[in-house]
Every structure is written in C-alpha cells, then in structure tokens.
Amino acid sequence: MNYLKQFLIIMGISTLGELLHELIPLTVPASIYGMLLMFAGLYTGLIPLSSVKDTGKWLVAVMPVMFIPAAAGLIDAAPLLKANGVAYALITVITTVLVMVIVGTVTQAVMRGGKKHD
C-alpha cells in the first residue's frame, strides 16, 4: 500500500507538470515542469522525501527497461542513422558533456546552498 501511495504522489506531480505544459505557452516539456515541481516540493519540505523515496528507488531500478521500446525503434531508423552517423555521434557526445557539466554545476550549487541552511 505504501508503494501505491508514493506512486500516486509521483503521478500527481507528473499530472501537474502536464497541466502546466498546457497552460504555459513555452516550449518546455511537461516532464521538466514535473521535475521542477517535485524538486521544489522536496526542497521546501512540502513533500517529505519519505513519501516518495521507496517508489523512486524502484522506478530508478527499472528505468533501463523503459528504454527497450526506444532502442527497438532505432531499427526502423537504421538507414537514416547510417547516412548521418558521424553527425549524430558528434552531437551525442557534445550534448552529453554539456548535460554532465550543467547538472554537476547545479548539483554542487544546490548542495552548497543546503549546507548554508543547516
């Protein structure tokens, strides 16, 4: 029952993200709104970590399974990938490095900010 409650909280936040996506005229994906809402809720204590922790761990554990349909879809795109493979590989490497740098910088800033409050 605990997992169901936690899953419903996570789905509720995700649904709020979908609503924000429909209401706010920006090109921000609904999942980003949901993540920002979850972060804000956890950071402010409005959502206690214990109310989503177990299900969050489970969702992270099964995340690789969620990529199987996308990977299978790449089979249909094989000719396109072969024609532009070098460009796609270069874009993938550059964006991966950028994401790692940005996420690392933001994470460090948040962790330093949390230490100031303690």
C-alpha positions as MATLAB code, in Angstrom:
seq = 'MNYLKQFLIIMGISTLGELLHELIPLTVPASIYGMLLMFAGLYTGLIPLSSVKDTGKWLVAVMPVMFIPAAAGLIDAAPLLKANGVAYALITVITTVLVMVIVGTVTQAVMRGGKKHD';
ca = [
       0.000    0.000    0.000;
       2.952    2.313    0.718;
       4.225    1.930   -2.850;
       0.799    2.757   -4.251;
       0.557    5.943   -2.176;
       4.060    7.005   -3.210;
       3.367    6.204   -6.853;
       0.165    8.266   -6.743;
       2.101   11.234   -5.349;
       4.663   10.957   -8.147;
       1.912   10.597  -10.769;
       0.066   13.567   -9.291;
       3.178   15.722   -9.642;
       3.606   14.442  -13.185;
      -0.011   15.336  -13.963;
       0.527   18.846  -12.593;
       3.514   19.099  -14.932;
       1.262   18.123  -17.845;
      -1.253   20.787  -16.827;
       1.441   23.444  -16.608;
       2.673   22.413  -20.047;
      -0.806   23.010  -21.445;
      -1.338   26.297  -19.601;
       2.059   27.981  -20.016;
       2.869   28.946  -23.624;
       6.521   27.872  -23.546;
       8.252   25.016  -25.343;
       9.253   23.402  -22.045;
       8.385   19.668  -21.899;
       5.813   18.606  -19.319;
       8.340   16.291  -17.685;
      10.583   19.271  -16.899;
       7.696   21.058  -15.201;
       7.017   17.895  -13.217;
      10.658   17.562  -12.169;
      10.769   21.206  -11.116;
       7.588   20.768   -9.083;
       8.978   17.638   -7.424;
      12.291   19.376   -6.699;
      10.513   22.400   -5.231;
       8.263   20.177   -3.116;
      11.178   18.141   -1.783;
      13.414   21.168   -1.258;
      10.776   23.112    0.681;
       9.666   20.080    2.664;
       6.140   20.295    1.263;
       6.707   16.743    0.028;
       8.705   14.740    2.590;
      11.370   12.543    0.994;
       9.976    9.545    2.864;
       6.691    9.962    0.969;
       8.299    9.142   -2.402;
      11.669    7.521   -1.593;
      10.847    3.797   -1.878;
       8.916    4.100   -5.132;
      11.536    6.499   -6.529;
      14.242    3.906   -5.875;
      12.141    1.245   -7.583;
      11.489    3.468  -10.616;
      15.214    4.145  -10.976;
      15.912    0.392  -10.717;
      13.508   -0.445  -13.574;
      14.467    2.564  -15.724;
      16.616    0.563  -18.187;
      13.556   -1.478  -19.156;
      11.840    1.741  -20.247;
      14.470    2.267  -22.963;
      13.783   -1.025  -24.770;
      10.926    0.328  -26.969;
      13.015    3.352  -27.989;
      16.005    1.145  -28.793;
      13.813   -1.178  -30.849;
      12.519    1.857  -32.747;
      16.072    2.643  -33.834;
      15.976   -0.445  -36.046;
      13.494    1.343  -38.309;
      15.789    4.368  -38.476;
      18.928    2.383  -39.390;
      19.264    3.802  -42.933;
      18.997    7.369  -41.629;
      21.485    6.641  -38.872;
      23.970    5.143  -41.330;
      23.741    8.183  -43.601;
      24.320   10.694  -40.786;
      26.083    8.573  -38.178;
      29.124   10.798  -37.653;
      26.998   13.903  -37.143;
      24.692   12.081  -34.711;
      27.654   10.690  -32.771;
      29.268   14.125  -32.531;
      26.020   15.760  -31.393;
      25.510   12.994  -28.827;
      28.982   13.421  -27.355;
      28.755   17.220  -27.205;
      25.295   17.286  -25.626;
      26.223   14.546  -23.153;
      29.246   16.522  -21.976;
      27.160   19.711  -21.743;
      24.459   17.990  -19.720;
      27.032   16.457  -17.368;
      28.699   19.844  -16.789;
      25.416   21.683  -16.239;
      23.947   19.018  -13.949;
      27.174   18.791  -11.970;
      27.340   22.569  -11.554;
      23.692   22.838  -10.499;
      24.039   19.891   -8.113;
      27.089   21.429   -6.458;
      25.288   24.771   -6.130;
      22.248   23.106   -4.558;
      24.400   21.072   -2.183;
      26.329   24.179   -1.117;
      23.038   26.046   -0.661;
      21.692   23.254    1.533;
      24.767   23.445    3.796;
      24.156   27.151    4.411;
      20.683   26.370    5.790;
      21.949   23.740    8.258;
];
